[in-house]
Short mmCIF file of C-alpha atoms in Angstrom, two decimals:
data_model
loop_
_atom_site.label_atom_id
_atom_site.label_comp_id
_atom_site.label_asym_id
_atom_site.label_seq_id
_atom_site.Cartn_x
_atom_site.Cartn_y
_atom_site.Cartn_z
CA MET A 9 44.26 33.93 12.84
CA ASN A 10 44.56 32.02 15.44
CA LYS A 11 44.00 28.25 15.03
CA LYS A 12 41.24 27.54 16.95
CA VAL A 13 39.42 30.06 15.41
CA ILE A 14 39.37 28.81 12.05
CA ALA A 15 39.29 25.02 13.28
CA ALA A 16 35.71 26.87 14.91
CA LEU A 17 34.83 28.43 11.29
CA VAL A 18 35.40 25.33 9.36
CA THR A 19 33.42 23.40 11.89
CA ILE A 20 30.83 25.57 11.99
CA ILE A 21 30.58 25.98 7.78
CA VAL A 22 30.44 21.92 7.65
CA ALA A 23 27.87 21.43 9.95
CA ALA A 24 26.14 24.52 8.04
CA GLY A 25 26.34 22.13 5.12
CA VAL A 26 25.79 18.89 6.25
CA LEU A 27 22.26 20.59 7.65
CA THR A 28 21.50 21.78 4.44
CA SER A 29 21.95 18.42 2.51
CA TRP A 30 19.99 16.96 5.24
CA LEU A 31 17.05 19.23 4.95
CA VAL A 32 17.29 19.13 1.24
CA TYR A 33 17.36 15.38 0.95
CA HIS A 34 14.40 14.74 3.08
CA ASN A 35 12.42 17.31 1.23
CA GLN A 36 12.96 16.15 -2.13
CA GLN A 37 10.05 15.21 -3.99
CA THR A 38 10.59 11.36 -5.14
CA VAL A 39 6.87 10.33 -5.85
CA PRO A 40 5.04 11.68 -9.12
CA SER A 41 3.00 14.47 -8.56
CA GLY A 42 -0.13 12.31 -9.69
CA LEU A 43 0.39 9.77 -6.94
CA ILE A 44 0.83 12.18 -4.21
CA ASN A 45 -1.59 11.41 -1.60
CA ARG A 46 -3.68 8.49 -3.92
CA GLY A 47 -3.63 5.37 -2.90
CA TYR A 48 -4.37 2.05 -4.89
CA GLN A 49 -6.00 -1.13 -3.36
CA THR A 50 -6.68 -4.70 -3.94
CA VAL A 51 -10.83 -6.26 -3.94
CA ASP A 52 -11.49 -8.85 -2.41
CA ALA A 53 -12.43 -11.64 -5.09
CA ARG A 54 -15.48 -12.33 -3.21
CA GLN A 55 -16.58 -8.82 -4.28
CA SER A 56 -16.09 -9.51 -8.12
CA ASP A 57 -18.55 -11.44 -9.41
CA ASN A 58 -16.20 -14.62 -8.94
CA THR A 59 -13.93 -13.50 -11.08
CA MET A 60 -9.96 -13.38 -9.98
CA VAL A 61 -8.61 -10.30 -9.60
CA ASN A 62 -6.44 -10.68 -6.49
CA HIS A 63 -3.81 -13.24 -6.23
CA LEU A 64 -2.49 -12.07 -3.42
CA GLY A 65 -4.73 -13.68 -0.17
CA ILE A 66 -5.32 -10.62 1.58
CA SER A 67 -6.80 -7.58 0.58
CA VAL A 68 -3.62 -4.57 0.48
CA ALA A 69 -3.90 -0.95 0.01
CA LEU A 70 -0.71 1.43 -0.93
CA PHE A 71 -0.67 4.76 -0.05
CA PHE A 72 1.79 7.80 -1.59
CA ASN A 73 2.96 11.05 0.19
CA LYS A 74 5.77 13.48 -1.61
CA ASN A 75 8.63 11.10 -0.95
CA SER A 76 7.56 7.57 0.97
CA ALA A 77 4.49 5.05 0.97
CA THR A 78 2.37 3.10 3.66
CA ILE A 79 1.28 -0.18 2.94
CA ASN A 80 -1.59 -1.65 4.77
CA GLY A 81 -2.55 -5.53 4.78
CA PHE A 82 -5.92 -6.64 5.99
CA GLN A 83 -8.90 -9.18 5.65
CA PRO A 84 -7.73 -12.97 4.01
CA VAL A 85 -9.32 -13.17 0.84
CA GLY A 86 -10.86 -16.12 -0.43
CA LYS A 87 -11.86 -17.22 -4.13
CA LYS A 88 -15.44 -18.32 -3.89
CA SER A 89 -16.52 -21.68 -5.75
CA TYR A 90 -19.78 -22.21 -8.14
CA LEU A 91 -21.32 -23.73 -4.69
CA GLY A 92 -21.09 -20.54 -2.96
CA ASP A 93 -18.64 -21.44 -0.55
CA SER A 94 -15.56 -19.45 -0.13
CA LYS A 95 -12.11 -20.88 0.22
CA LEU A 96 -8.88 -18.90 1.34
CA ILE A 97 -6.43 -18.35 -0.99
CA LYS A 98 -2.59 -18.90 -0.13
CA SER A 99 -0.75 -17.32 -2.70
CA ASN A 100 2.76 -18.40 -3.36
CA THR A 101 3.58 -15.75 -5.72
CA ARG A 102 6.74 -13.92 -5.65
CA THR A 103 5.01 -10.28 -5.07
CA ALA A 104 2.97 -12.42 -2.63
CA LYS A 105 5.71 -12.92 -1.21
CA ASP A 106 7.21 -9.41 -1.26
CA ILE A 107 4.23 -8.41 0.21
CA TYR A 108 3.98 -10.74 3.03
CA LYS A 109 7.52 -9.64 4.17
CA ALA A 110 7.09 -6.03 4.05
CA LEU A 111 3.89 -6.25 6.21
CA THR A 112 5.38 -8.92 8.99
CA GLY A 113 9.00 -9.60 8.40
CA HIS A 114 8.50 -13.11 6.82
CA SER A 115 7.14 -14.05 3.55
CA THR A 116 5.38 -16.96 4.57
CA TYR A 117 1.16 -16.77 4.58
CA ASN A 118 -0.46 -17.02 8.05
CA THR A 119 -3.88 -16.45 7.80
CA LYS A 120 -4.35 -14.71 11.67
CA ASP A 121 -1.51 -11.89 10.67
CA TYR A 122 -4.16 -10.41 8.38
CA LEU A 123 -7.11 -10.31 11.19
CA LYS A 124 -6.34 -7.37 12.09
CA LEU A 125 -4.72 -3.94 10.07
CA VAL A 126 -1.25 -4.26 9.31
CA SER A 127 0.32 -1.07 8.67
CA VAL A 128 3.82 -0.26 7.83
CA ASN A 129 5.78 2.84 6.40
CA LEU A 130 7.59 1.85 3.80
CA GLY A 131 10.25 4.92 4.64
CA ARG A 132 11.78 6.70 1.39
CA ALA A 133 9.68 5.87 -1.63
CA TYR A 134 11.32 5.92 -5.42
CA VAL A 135 8.42 5.62 -7.93
CA THR A 136 9.45 5.65 -11.69
CA GLN A 137 7.37 5.96 -14.63
CA HIS A 138 6.96 5.34 -17.69
CA LYS A 139 3.94 4.89 -20.50
CA ASN A 140 2.55 1.64 -19.50
CA LYS A 141 4.41 0.85 -16.14
CA TRP A 142 5.29 2.30 -13.20
CA THR A 143 7.95 0.75 -9.85
CA LEU A 144 7.95 1.32 -6.56
CA LYS A 145 11.24 0.90 -4.70
CA SER A 146 11.82 1.26 -0.93
CA LYS A 147 14.30 -0.35 1.45
CA LYS A 148 11.40 -2.91 2.22
CA LEU A 149 9.68 -3.95 -0.58
CA THR A 150 9.51 -3.23 -5.07
CA LEU A 151 6.72 -3.37 -7.08
CA THR A 152 6.29 -3.05 -10.52
CA PHE A 153 2.57 -2.23 -12.05
CA HIS A 154 1.54 -2.60 -15.81
CA LYS A 155 -1.57 -0.84 -17.24
CA THR A 156 -3.98 -3.66 -18.47
CA ALA A 157 -6.20 -3.91 -20.97
CA ASP A 158 -9.04 -1.88 -19.38
CA GLY A 159 -7.05 1.02 -18.01
CA ASN A 160 -6.48 -0.47 -14.72
CA TRP A 161 -2.77 -1.25 -12.90
CA ALA A 162 -2.09 -4.95 -12.51
CA THR A 163 0.91 -6.10 -10.31
CA PRO A 164 2.91 -9.39 -12.14
CA ASP A 165 1.02 -12.01 -10.73
CA GLY A 166 -2.22 -10.72 -12.30
CA THR A 167 -3.51 -8.95 -8.80
CA LEU A 168 -5.42 -5.54 -10.25
CA TRP A 169 -5.16 -2.56 -8.05
CA PHE A 170 -8.01 -0.24 -8.03
CA PRO A 171 -7.12 4.01 -7.36
CA VAL A 172 -8.47 4.92 -3.91
CA LYS A 173 -8.83 8.91 -2.09
CA THR A 174 -6.79 9.90 0.92
CA LYS A 175 -8.27 12.25 3.00
#
């Protein structure tokens, strides 16, 4: 056979292999079936009878697809005092800093960043589940959730996350 024909065949075979592996990679499920098309959201502390369940300083929603995740940050939250007034939370926890960085690119809290919806596609997300714990890993964010005594999910800082329906 001619060297050009052999080179062309090798090129076609390599290209087909690369294309096939790319298609398999992008279609691979990395989120457990129980979390696909589901979401989790924090609550505003003002809505929870003064029980502090959101230590992030903002409302956050996390949504899952077959192999990706999206995080939304919106509305600064405050802690209601016994006098009825509300003081904004400025969280300094590791979880809050990681979420701020994923949403805005910097790990410091600024109320103005969250006066309107901030939505970030986390890209390819890997979720690993264990009995009472699951972990989300992406290039932009790693979050670990553990099951609380009342059956809800919480991040290490104590922020509770409740299931929400997606479209």
